[in-house]
Tab-separated table of C-alpha atoms and ligand atoms in Angstrom:
chain	number	residue	atom	x	y	z
A	1	MET	CA	-3.348	51.169	16.182
A	2	SER	CA	-4.411	50.844	12.540
A	3	SER	CA	-7.276	48.472	11.792
A	4	GLU	CA	-4.916	46.092	9.900
A	5	SER	CA	-2.705	45.673	12.938
A	6	ARG	CA	-5.623	45.241	15.316
A	7	ARG	CA	-7.310	41.916	15.867
A	8	ARG	CA	-10.952	41.952	14.820
A	9	GLY	CA	-13.374	41.152	17.637
A	10	LEU	CA	-15.145	37.815	17.814
A	11	LEU	CA	-18.891	37.446	17.652
A	12	PHE	CA	-20.800	35.157	20.032
A	13	VAL	CA	-24.462	34.229	19.754
A	14	VAL	CA	-26.316	33.016	22.836
A	15	SER	CA	-29.846	31.635	22.598
A	16	ALA	CA	-32.100	30.031	25.167
A	17	PRO	CA	-35.815	29.610	25.752
A	18	SER	CA	-37.363	32.434	27.763
A	19	GLY	CA	-37.122	31.766	31.499
A	20	THR	CA	-33.761	30.005	31.193
A	21	GLY	CA	-32.003	32.947	32.814
A	22	LYS	CA	-29.807	33.774	29.830
A	23	THR	CA	-29.771	37.532	30.440
A	24	THR	CA	-28.441	37.109	33.996
A	25	LEU	CA	-25.894	34.578	32.756
A	26	VAL	CA	-24.613	36.839	30.004
A	27	GLU	CA	-24.563	39.903	32.272
A	28	ARG	CA	-22.299	37.974	34.670
A	29	LEU	CA	-20.221	36.727	31.751
A	30	VAL	CA	-19.444	40.204	30.404
A	31	GLU	CA	-18.511	41.407	33.907
A	32	ARG	CA	-15.973	38.611	34.058
A	33	VAL	CA	-14.421	38.649	30.587
A	34	PRO	CA	-12.355	41.689	29.692
A	35	ASN	CA	-12.981	43.002	26.183
A	36	LEU	CA	-16.388	41.279	25.891
A	37	ARG	CA	-19.521	43.383	25.470
A	38	MET	CA	-23.187	42.582	25.273
A	39	SER	CA	-25.011	43.873	22.231
A	40	ARG	CA	-27.998	46.192	22.654
A	41	SER	CA	-30.876	45.170	20.411
A	42	TYR	CA	-33.667	47.224	18.912
A	43	THR	CA	-37.210	46.220	19.746
A	44	SER	CA	-40.749	47.263	19.029
A	45	ARG	CA	-41.935	45.776	22.321
A	46	PRO	CA	-43.213	48.245	24.915
A	47	MET	CA	-40.854	49.050	27.759
A	48	ARG	CA	-41.462	47.081	30.970
A	49	PRO	CA	-41.343	48.734	34.388
A	50	GLY	CA	-37.729	49.122	35.459
A	51	GLU	CA	-36.391	49.112	31.902
A	52	ALA	CA	-34.706	52.098	30.272
A	53	ASP	CA	-34.306	53.109	26.636
A	54	GLY	CA	-30.717	52.648	25.449
A	55	VAL	CA	-29.944	50.434	28.438
A	56	ASP	CA	-32.019	47.274	28.083
A	57	TYR	CA	-32.926	47.856	24.439
A	58	HIS	CA	-33.311	50.662	21.961
A	59	PHE	CA	-37.098	50.930	22.157
A	60	ILE	CA	-38.594	52.030	18.836
A	61	SER	CA	-42.019	51.908	17.194
A	62	ARG	CA	-43.060	49.089	14.871
A	63	GLU	CA	-43.032	51.606	11.989
A	64	GLN	CA	-39.459	52.648	12.772
A	65	PHE	CA	-38.484	48.996	13.052
A	66	GLU	CA	-40.058	48.144	9.696
A	67	ALA	CA	-38.279	51.097	8.085
A	68	MET	CA	-34.969	49.772	9.452
A	69	ILE	CA	-35.736	46.329	7.980
A	70	ARG	CA	-36.353	47.962	4.565
A	71	THR	CA	-33.042	49.805	4.621
A	72	GLY	CA	-31.134	46.648	5.591
A	73	ALA	CA	-30.090	48.106	8.947
A	74	PHE	CA	-30.418	44.756	10.733
A	75	MET	CA	-27.833	42.000	10.672
A	76	GLU	CA	-30.642	39.761	11.909
A	77	TRP	CA	-34.126	40.303	13.214
A	78	ALA	CA	-37.064	38.192	14.332
A	79	ASP	CA	-40.656	38.315	15.462
A	80	VAL	CA	-40.689	36.928	19.015
A	81	PHE	CA	-44.070	36.572	20.732
A	82	GLY	CA	-45.523	39.237	18.412
A	83	ASN	CA	-42.798	41.841	18.955
A	84	LEU	CA	-39.918	42.638	16.640
A	85	TYR	CA	-36.314	42.366	17.827
A	86	GLY	CA	-33.157	43.012	15.842
A	87	THR	CA	-29.407	43.545	15.930
A	88	SER	CA	-28.001	46.582	14.167
A	89	ARG	CA	-25.473	45.788	11.443
A	90	ALA	CA	-23.629	49.102	11.952
A	91	ASP	CA	-23.415	48.827	15.774
A	92	THR	CA	-22.051	45.275	15.479
A	93	GLU	CA	-19.495	46.233	12.851
A	94	GLN	CA	-18.294	49.183	14.912
A	95	VAL	CA	-17.633	47.041	17.988
A	96	LEU	CA	-15.898	44.225	16.082
A	97	ALA	CA	-13.773	46.662	14.065
A	98	ARG	CA	-12.592	48.214	17.342
A	99	GLY	CA	-11.300	44.774	18.318
A	100	GLU	CA	-13.873	44.170	21.029
A	101	ASP	CA	-15.697	40.839	21.304
A	102	LEU	CA	-19.464	40.973	21.210
A	103	VAL	CA	-22.211	38.694	22.477
A	104	LEU	CA	-25.692	38.747	20.978
A	105	VAL	CA	-28.491	37.348	23.120
A	106	ILE	CA	-30.969	36.450	20.428
A	107	ASP	CA	-33.643	33.870	19.745
A	108	VAL	CA	-33.297	30.726	17.627
A	109	GLN	CA	-34.669	32.400	14.461
A	110	GLY	CA	-32.168	35.251	14.790
A	111	ALA	CA	-29.304	32.784	15.271
A	112	ARG	CA	-30.425	31.034	12.072
A	113	ARG	CA	-30.303	34.314	10.195
A	114	VAL	CA	-26.741	34.914	11.402
A	115	ARG	CA	-25.784	31.456	10.096
A	116	GLN	CA	-27.611	31.936	6.810
A	117	GLY	CA	-25.820	35.254	6.363
A	118	ARG	CA	-22.512	33.375	6.790
A	119	ILE	CA	-21.498	35.829	9.486
A	120	PRO	CA	-18.612	34.284	11.439
A	121	ALA	CA	-19.858	33.611	14.973
A	122	THR	CA	-19.610	31.063	17.756
A	123	SER	CA	-23.028	29.954	18.892
A	124	ILE	CA	-24.006	28.759	22.340
A	125	PHE	CA	-27.345	27.334	23.393
A	126	VAL	CA	-28.347	27.532	27.048
A	127	LEU	CA	-30.602	24.689	28.150
A	128	PRO	CA	-32.850	24.671	31.201
A	129	PRO	CA	-32.186	21.574	33.366
A	130	SER	CA	-35.658	20.204	32.561
A	131	PHE	CA	-39.153	21.134	31.410
A	132	GLU	CA	-40.383	21.116	35.034
A	133	ILE	CA	-37.714	23.548	36.177
A	134	LEU	CA	-38.368	25.906	33.272
A	135	GLU	CA	-42.094	25.817	34.076
A	136	GLN	CA	-41.357	26.623	37.752
A	137	ARG	CA	-39.095	29.526	36.753
A	138	LEU	CA	-41.663	30.987	34.361
A	139	ARG	CA	-44.402	30.788	37.003
A	140	GLY	CA	-42.040	32.079	39.705
A	141	ARG	CA	-41.254	35.322	37.913
A	142	SER	CA	-45.026	35.992	37.679
A	143	ARG	CA	-44.624	38.252	34.664
A	144	ASP	CA	-46.984	36.286	32.417
A	145	ASP	CA	-50.549	35.068	32.664
A	146	GLU	CA	-51.450	31.393	32.192
A	147	PRO	CA	-51.947	31.435	28.371
A	148	GLN	CA	-48.637	33.293	27.968
A	149	ILE	CA	-46.832	30.729	30.129
A	150	ARG	CA	-48.295	27.899	28.051
A	151	ARG	CA	-47.242	29.646	24.849
A	152	ARG	CA	-43.704	30.219	26.148
A	153	LEU	CA	-43.433	26.550	27.157
A	154	ALA	CA	-44.617	25.369	23.733
A	155	VAL	CA	-42.127	27.693	22.005
A	156	ALA	CA	-39.429	26.509	24.447
A	157	ARG	CA	-39.983	22.916	23.348
A	158	ASP	CA	-39.362	23.863	19.704
A	159	GLU	CA	-36.337	25.956	20.652
A	160	VAL	CA	-34.758	23.190	22.749
A	161	GLY	CA	-35.221	20.957	19.689
A	162	ALA	CA	-32.874	23.317	17.819
A	163	TYR	CA	-29.894	22.669	20.139
A	164	ARG	CA	-28.074	20.725	17.386
A	165	GLU	CA	-27.678	23.910	15.355
A	166	TYR	CA	-25.313	25.373	17.984
A	167	ASP	CA	-21.567	24.955	18.519
A	168	TYR	CA	-21.710	24.731	22.325
A	169	LEU	CA	-24.292	23.802	24.954
A	170	VAL	CA	-24.527	25.049	28.524
A	171	ILE	CA	-27.062	23.707	31.024
A	172	ASN	CA	-28.160	26.426	33.417
A	173	ASP	CA	-28.683	24.306	36.513
A	174	HIS	CA	-26.731	26.573	38.878
A	175	LEU	CA	-25.763	30.113	37.978
A	176	GLU	CA	-22.086	30.095	38.962
A	177	PRO	CA	-20.946	26.909	37.161
A	178	ALA	CA	-22.994	27.919	34.119
A	179	VAL	CA	-21.298	31.354	33.953
A	180	GLU	CA	-17.904	29.678	34.309
A	181	ARG	CA	-18.708	27.270	31.501
A	182	LEU	CA	-19.715	30.173	29.274
A	183	ARG	CA	-16.530	32.002	30.205
A	184	SER	CA	-14.430	28.945	29.332
A	185	ILE	CA	-16.015	28.808	25.894
A	186	VAL	CA	-15.266	32.487	25.228
A	187	VAL	CA	-11.693	32.197	26.532
A	188	ALA	CA	-11.048	29.081	24.408
A	189	GLU	CA	-12.460	30.714	21.265
A	190	CYS	CA	-10.226	33.747	21.839
A	191	ALA	CA	-7.211	31.418	22.083
A	192	ARG	CA	-7.873	29.746	18.717
A	193	ARG	CA	-5.011	30.120	16.294
A	194	GLU	CA	-7.122	32.161	13.866
A	195	ALA	CA	-8.031	34.617	16.618
A	196	MET	CA	-4.393	34.840	17.782
A	197	GLU	CA	-2.876	35.195	14.308
A	198	LEU	CA	-1.914	38.887	14.586
A	199	ASP	CA	-0.288	38.453	18.006
A	200	ALA	CA	1.605	35.397	16.838
A	201	LYS	CA	2.839	37.241	13.720
A	202	ARG	CA	4.021	40.142	15.847
A	203	ILE	CA	5.933	37.796	18.138
A	204	LEU	CA	7.453	35.952	15.191
A	205	GLU	CA	8.515	39.267	13.650
A	206	SER	CA	10.311	40.223	16.865
A	207	PHE	CA	12.409	37.070	16.462
A	208	THR	CA	13.056	37.651	12.782
A	209	LYS	CA	14.239	41.228	13.437
A	210	ARG	CA	16.567	40.223	16.307
A	211	ILE	CA	18.090	37.384	14.347
A	212	ALA	CA	18.591	39.622	11.266
A	213	VAL	CA	20.354	42.237	13.487
A	214	SER	CA	22.652	39.749	15.188
A	215	ASN	CA	23.736	38.134	11.873
B	301	5GP	P1	-37.636	39.964	26.102
B	301	5GP	O1	-38.788	40.666	25.481
B	301	5GP	O2	-38.053	39.027	27.187
B	301	5GP	O3	-36.563	40.917	26.536
B	301	5GP	O4	-36.966	39.054	24.964
B	301	5GP	C1	-37.712	38.106	24.278
B	301	5GP	C2	-36.824	37.297	23.345
B	301	5GP	O5	-36.279	38.124	22.308
B	301	5GP	C3	-35.636	36.627	24.006
B	301	5GP	O6	-35.603	35.266	23.596
B	301	5GP	C4	-34.456	37.353	23.441
B	301	5GP	O7	-33.311	36.514	23.345
B	301	5GP	C5	-34.942	37.739	22.082
B	301	5GP	N1	-34.193	38.863	21.525
B	301	5GP	C6	-33.742	39.963	22.165
B	301	5GP	N2	-33.066	40.751	21.321
B	301	5GP	C7	-33.066	40.132	20.129
B	301	5GP	C8	-32.514	40.445	18.847
B	301	5GP	O8	-31.869	41.469	18.619
B	301	5GP	N3	-32.747	39.568	17.844
B	301	5GP	C9	-33.446	38.407	18.032
B	301	5GP	N4	-33.587	37.602	16.987
B	301	5GP	N5	-33.977	38.084	19.219
B	301	5GP	C10	-33.787	38.926	20.255
């Protein structure tokens, strides 16, 4: 199919404070929605045990990351807890041009950059049910020491305060209903007239041709 006759993919941005479980949510979401992919970011953060390069992230050095910033390779990027994270402009364009929908799991600053860049996207903010539950989850995963947990909770408060900047909100109280809510948002966005325009035109044309033939 030529690119003019193919629908361009839709871009989704998902943000949530760390510990909200957004990665699990979005992993389940992409398993459930055909044609939806999760973007793979670049990061300067060191790999954690169990992670793999090119799977969880593209792991690069800070120097390589800074060089990519200089050449404008990132559609958005941010410094999160002292590490750099970014979404490749070229990778994103390739996926959308192929007609696939793409979800970026990025922080609040990155989502702001997408908006400032006037990049068409639907944004979703995932909220933890409460401060207490987020605190429990952060302690439960025992990845961070006490000062790190405190820092994440303070950042989380600022991030939750940014919920008004997003198009949709999902509270992650229970995994399954939260995934379904996310899925509903994606399905509804894909059914918007603007997103369906090419299909609708094709259907209309089939009528026009038949009626022209029979007259
Ligand atoms: P982690 O190091 O725990 O994998 O991720 C830390 C934070 O970085 C998360 O809030 C995650 O959403 C955010 N993040 C991951 N990739 C990107 C990205 O490409 N851009 C931005 N702005 N944030 C990202």
